[in-house]
mmCIF file of C-alpha atoms in Angstrom:
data_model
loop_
_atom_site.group_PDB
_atom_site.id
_atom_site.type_symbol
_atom_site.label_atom_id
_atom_site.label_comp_id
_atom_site.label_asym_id
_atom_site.label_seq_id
_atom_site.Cartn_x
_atom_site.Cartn_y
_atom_site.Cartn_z
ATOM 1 C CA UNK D 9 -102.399 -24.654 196.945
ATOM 2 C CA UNK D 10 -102.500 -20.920 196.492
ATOM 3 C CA UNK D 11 -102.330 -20.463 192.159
ATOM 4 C CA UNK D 12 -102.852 -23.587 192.037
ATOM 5 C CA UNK D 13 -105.837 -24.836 189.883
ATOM 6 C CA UNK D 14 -107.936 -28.193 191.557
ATOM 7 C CA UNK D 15 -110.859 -29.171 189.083
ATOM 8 C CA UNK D 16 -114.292 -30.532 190.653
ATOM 9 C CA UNK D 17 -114.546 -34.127 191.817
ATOM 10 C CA UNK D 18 -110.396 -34.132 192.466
ATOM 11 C CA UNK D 19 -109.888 -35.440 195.934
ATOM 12 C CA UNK D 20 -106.391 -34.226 197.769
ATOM 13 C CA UNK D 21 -105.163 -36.407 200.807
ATOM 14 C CA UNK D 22 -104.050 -35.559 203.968
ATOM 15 C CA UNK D 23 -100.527 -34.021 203.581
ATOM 16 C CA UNK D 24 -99.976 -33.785 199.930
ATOM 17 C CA UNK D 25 -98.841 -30.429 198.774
ATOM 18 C CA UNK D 26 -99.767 -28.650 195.598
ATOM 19 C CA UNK D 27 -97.136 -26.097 194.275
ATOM 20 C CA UNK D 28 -98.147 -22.989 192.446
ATOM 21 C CA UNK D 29 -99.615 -22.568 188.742
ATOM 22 C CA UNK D 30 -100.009 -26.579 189.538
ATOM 23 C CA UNK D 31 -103.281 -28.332 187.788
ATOM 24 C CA UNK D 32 -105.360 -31.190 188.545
ATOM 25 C CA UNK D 33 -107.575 -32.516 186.841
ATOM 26 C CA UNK D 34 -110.826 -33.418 187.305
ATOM 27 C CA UNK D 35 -111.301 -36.709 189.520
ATOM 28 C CA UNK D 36 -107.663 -37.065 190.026
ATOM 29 C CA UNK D 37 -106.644 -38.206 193.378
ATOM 30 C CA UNK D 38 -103.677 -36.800 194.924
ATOM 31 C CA UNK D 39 -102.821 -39.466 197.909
ATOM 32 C CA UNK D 40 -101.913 -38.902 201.768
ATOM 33 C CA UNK D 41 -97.961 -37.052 201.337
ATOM 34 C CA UNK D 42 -97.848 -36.517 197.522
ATOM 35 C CA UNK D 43 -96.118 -33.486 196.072
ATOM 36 C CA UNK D 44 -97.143 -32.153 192.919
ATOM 37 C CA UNK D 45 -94.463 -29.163 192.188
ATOM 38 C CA UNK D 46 -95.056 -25.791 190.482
ATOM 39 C CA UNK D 47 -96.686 -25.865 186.727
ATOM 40 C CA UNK D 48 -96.729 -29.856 187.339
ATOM 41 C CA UNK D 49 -100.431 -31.012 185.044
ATOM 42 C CA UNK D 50 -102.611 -33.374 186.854
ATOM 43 C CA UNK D 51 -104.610 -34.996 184.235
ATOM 44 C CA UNK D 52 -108.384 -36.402 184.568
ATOM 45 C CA UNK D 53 -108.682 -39.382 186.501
ATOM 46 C CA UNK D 54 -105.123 -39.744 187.748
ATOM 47 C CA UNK D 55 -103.932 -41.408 190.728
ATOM 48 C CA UNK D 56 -100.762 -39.972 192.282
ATOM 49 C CA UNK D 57 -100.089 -42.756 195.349
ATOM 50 C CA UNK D 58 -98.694 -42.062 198.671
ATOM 51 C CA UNK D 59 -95.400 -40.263 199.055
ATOM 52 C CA UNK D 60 -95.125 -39.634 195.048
ATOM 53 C CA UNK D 61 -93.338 -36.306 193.575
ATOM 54 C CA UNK D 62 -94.117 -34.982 190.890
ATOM 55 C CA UNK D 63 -91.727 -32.626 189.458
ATOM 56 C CA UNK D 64 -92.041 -29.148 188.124
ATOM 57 C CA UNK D 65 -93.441 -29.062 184.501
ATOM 58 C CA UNK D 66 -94.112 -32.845 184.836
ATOM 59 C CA UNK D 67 -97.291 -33.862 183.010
ATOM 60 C CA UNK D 68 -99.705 -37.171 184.099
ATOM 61 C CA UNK D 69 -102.094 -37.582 180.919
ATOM 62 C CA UNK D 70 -105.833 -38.521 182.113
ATOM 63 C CA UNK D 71 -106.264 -42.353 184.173
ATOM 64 C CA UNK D 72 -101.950 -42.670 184.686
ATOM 65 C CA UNK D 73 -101.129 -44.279 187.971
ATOM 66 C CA UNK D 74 -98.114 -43.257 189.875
ATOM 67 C CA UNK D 75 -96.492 -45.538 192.279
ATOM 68 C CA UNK D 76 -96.184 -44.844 195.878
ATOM 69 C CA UNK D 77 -93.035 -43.186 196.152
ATOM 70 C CA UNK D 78 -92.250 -42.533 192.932
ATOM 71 C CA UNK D 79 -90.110 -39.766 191.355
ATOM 72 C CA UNK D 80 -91.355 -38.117 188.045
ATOM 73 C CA UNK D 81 -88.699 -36.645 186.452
ATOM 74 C CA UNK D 82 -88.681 -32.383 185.769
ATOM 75 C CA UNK D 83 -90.868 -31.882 182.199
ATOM 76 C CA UNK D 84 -91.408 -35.888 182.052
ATOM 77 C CA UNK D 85 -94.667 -36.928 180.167
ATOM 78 C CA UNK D 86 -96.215 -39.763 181.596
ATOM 79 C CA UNK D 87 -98.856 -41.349 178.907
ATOM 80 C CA UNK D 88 -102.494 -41.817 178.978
ATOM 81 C CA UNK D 89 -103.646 -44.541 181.301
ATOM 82 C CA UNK D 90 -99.936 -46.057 181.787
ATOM 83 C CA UNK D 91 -100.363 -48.018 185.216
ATOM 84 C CA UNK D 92 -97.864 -48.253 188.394
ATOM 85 C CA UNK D 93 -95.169 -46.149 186.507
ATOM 86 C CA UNK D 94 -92.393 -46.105 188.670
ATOM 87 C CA UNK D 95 -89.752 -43.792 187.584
ATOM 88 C CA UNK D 96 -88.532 -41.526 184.783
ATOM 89 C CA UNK D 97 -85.787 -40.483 182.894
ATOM 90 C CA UNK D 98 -86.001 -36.899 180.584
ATOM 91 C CA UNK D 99 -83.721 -36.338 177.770
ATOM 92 C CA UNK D 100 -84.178 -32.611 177.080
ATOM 93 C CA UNK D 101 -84.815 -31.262 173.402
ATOM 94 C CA UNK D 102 -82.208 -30.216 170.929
ATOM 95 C CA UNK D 103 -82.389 -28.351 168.173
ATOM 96 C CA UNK D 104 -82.248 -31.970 166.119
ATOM 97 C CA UNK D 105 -84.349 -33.573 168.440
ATOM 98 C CA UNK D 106 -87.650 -33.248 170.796
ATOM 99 C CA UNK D 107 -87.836 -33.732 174.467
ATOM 100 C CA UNK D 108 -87.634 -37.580 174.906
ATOM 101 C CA UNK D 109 -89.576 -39.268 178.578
ATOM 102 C CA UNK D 110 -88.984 -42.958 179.442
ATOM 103 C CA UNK D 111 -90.593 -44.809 181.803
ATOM 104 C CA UNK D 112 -91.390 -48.204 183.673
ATOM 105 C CA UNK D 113 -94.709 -49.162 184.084
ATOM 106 C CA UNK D 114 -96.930 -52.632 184.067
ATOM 107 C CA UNK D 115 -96.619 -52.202 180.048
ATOM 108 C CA UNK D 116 -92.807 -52.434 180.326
ATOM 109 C CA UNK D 117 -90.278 -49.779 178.834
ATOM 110 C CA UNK D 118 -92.161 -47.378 178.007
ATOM 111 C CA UNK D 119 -90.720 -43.798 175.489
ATOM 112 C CA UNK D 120 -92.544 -40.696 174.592
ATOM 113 C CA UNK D 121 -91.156 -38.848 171.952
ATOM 114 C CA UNK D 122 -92.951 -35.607 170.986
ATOM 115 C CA UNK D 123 -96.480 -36.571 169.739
ATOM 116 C CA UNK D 124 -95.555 -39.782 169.392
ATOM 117 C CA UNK D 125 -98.451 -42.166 169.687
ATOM 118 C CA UNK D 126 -100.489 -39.222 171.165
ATOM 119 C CA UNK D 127 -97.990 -38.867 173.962
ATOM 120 C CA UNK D 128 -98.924 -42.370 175.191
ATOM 121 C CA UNK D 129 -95.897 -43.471 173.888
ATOM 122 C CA UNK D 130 -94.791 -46.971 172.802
ATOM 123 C CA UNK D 131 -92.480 -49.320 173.969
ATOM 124 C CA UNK D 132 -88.340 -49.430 173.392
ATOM 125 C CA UNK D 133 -88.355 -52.045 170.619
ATOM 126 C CA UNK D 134 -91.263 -50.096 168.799
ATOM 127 C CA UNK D 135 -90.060 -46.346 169.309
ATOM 128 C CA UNK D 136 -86.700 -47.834 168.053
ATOM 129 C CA UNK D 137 -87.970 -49.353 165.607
ATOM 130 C CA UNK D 138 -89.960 -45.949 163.969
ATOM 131 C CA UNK D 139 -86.842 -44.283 164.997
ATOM 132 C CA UNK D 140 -84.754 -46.608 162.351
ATOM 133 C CA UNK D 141 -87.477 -46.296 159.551
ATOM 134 C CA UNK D 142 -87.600 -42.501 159.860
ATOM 135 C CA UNK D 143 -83.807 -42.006 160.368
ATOM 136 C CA UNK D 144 -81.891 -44.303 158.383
ATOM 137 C CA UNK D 145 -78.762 -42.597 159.534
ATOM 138 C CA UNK D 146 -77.126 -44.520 163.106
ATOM 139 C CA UNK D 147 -75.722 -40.843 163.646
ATOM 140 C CA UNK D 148 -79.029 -39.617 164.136
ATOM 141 C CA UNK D 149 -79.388 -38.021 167.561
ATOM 142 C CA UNK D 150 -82.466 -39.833 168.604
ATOM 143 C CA UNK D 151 -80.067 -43.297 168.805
ATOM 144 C CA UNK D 152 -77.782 -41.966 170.944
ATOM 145 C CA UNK D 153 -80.845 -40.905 173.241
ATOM 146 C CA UNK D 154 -82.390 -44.203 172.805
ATOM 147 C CA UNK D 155 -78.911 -45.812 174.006
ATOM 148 C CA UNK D 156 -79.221 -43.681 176.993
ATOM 149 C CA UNK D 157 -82.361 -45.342 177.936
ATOM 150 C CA UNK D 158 -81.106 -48.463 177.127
ATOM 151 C CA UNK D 159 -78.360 -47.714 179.779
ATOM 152 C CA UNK D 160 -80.529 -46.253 182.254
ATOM 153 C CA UNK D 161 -83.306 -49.113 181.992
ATOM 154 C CA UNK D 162 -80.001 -51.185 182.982
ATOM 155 C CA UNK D 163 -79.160 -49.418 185.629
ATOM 156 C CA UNK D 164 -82.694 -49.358 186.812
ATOM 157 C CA UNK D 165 -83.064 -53.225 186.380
ATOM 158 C CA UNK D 166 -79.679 -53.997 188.428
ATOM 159 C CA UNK D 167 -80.697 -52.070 191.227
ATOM 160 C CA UNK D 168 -84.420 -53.686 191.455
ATOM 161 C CA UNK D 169 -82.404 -56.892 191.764
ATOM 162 C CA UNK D 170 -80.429 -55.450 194.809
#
């Protein structure tokens, strides 16, 4: 935990490790195994479950649940009190585009663009949708990222029913 920065009322299980210039925030519980890697954010009131990484740069807003297990993606931003999200995908920035983080979680597909929705984000259909009324060009980077999702979420979904 050395650099690391643990805010009052956090509680850190057995076995978790806490990576350097990592935060958490107050009240957040870090479960039994966790990893939370360098510059990773720990918001208020977030639950990291057993076994979880969290990747460098990640950031859990305040009340998100991880799953046990779970992988957060390098610079992913998980929303504000999103439950059981399960994995992530990161589609870096471009100089056209901002850094785009999808997600599963109990509210379904979940994708954070930029300040989107105060980096809660909003589901596929909806981001799409604000996508189409801001862009009105198909060339438009941001629907070739949203096709990646699309394509990931499938790939996800097949291997769930495995």
């Amino acid at each position: 935990c050395e650099g690391a920065v643990i805010c009052e009322g956090a509680v850190i299980g057995e076995g978790a490790v806490i990576r350097k210039s990592a935060g958490i925030g107050e009240g957040a519980v870090i479960c039994e195994g966790a990893v939370i890697r360098k510059s990773a954010g720990i918001g208020e009131g977030a639950v990291i479950r057993k076994g979880a990484v969290i990747r460098e740069g990640a950031v859990i807003c305040e009340g998100a649940v991880i799953c046990e297990g779970a992988v957060i993606r390098e610079g992913a931003v998980i929303g504000e009190n999103r439950k059981n999200v399960k994995d992530s995908i990161v589609i870096p920035q471009t100089k056209e585009t901002r850094k785009i983080t999808a997600y599963h979680c109990d509210d379904g597909l979940i994708v954070n663009i930029g300040c989107a929705n105060n980096y809660r984000g909003l589901p596929f259909k909806d981001m799409l949708a604000r996508i189409k009324a801001k862009y009105n060009n198909p060339k438009h980077p941001y629907f070739a990222a949203m096709e990646q999702i699309r394509k990931w979420d499938n790939s996800m979904n097949k291997e769930t029913e495995k």
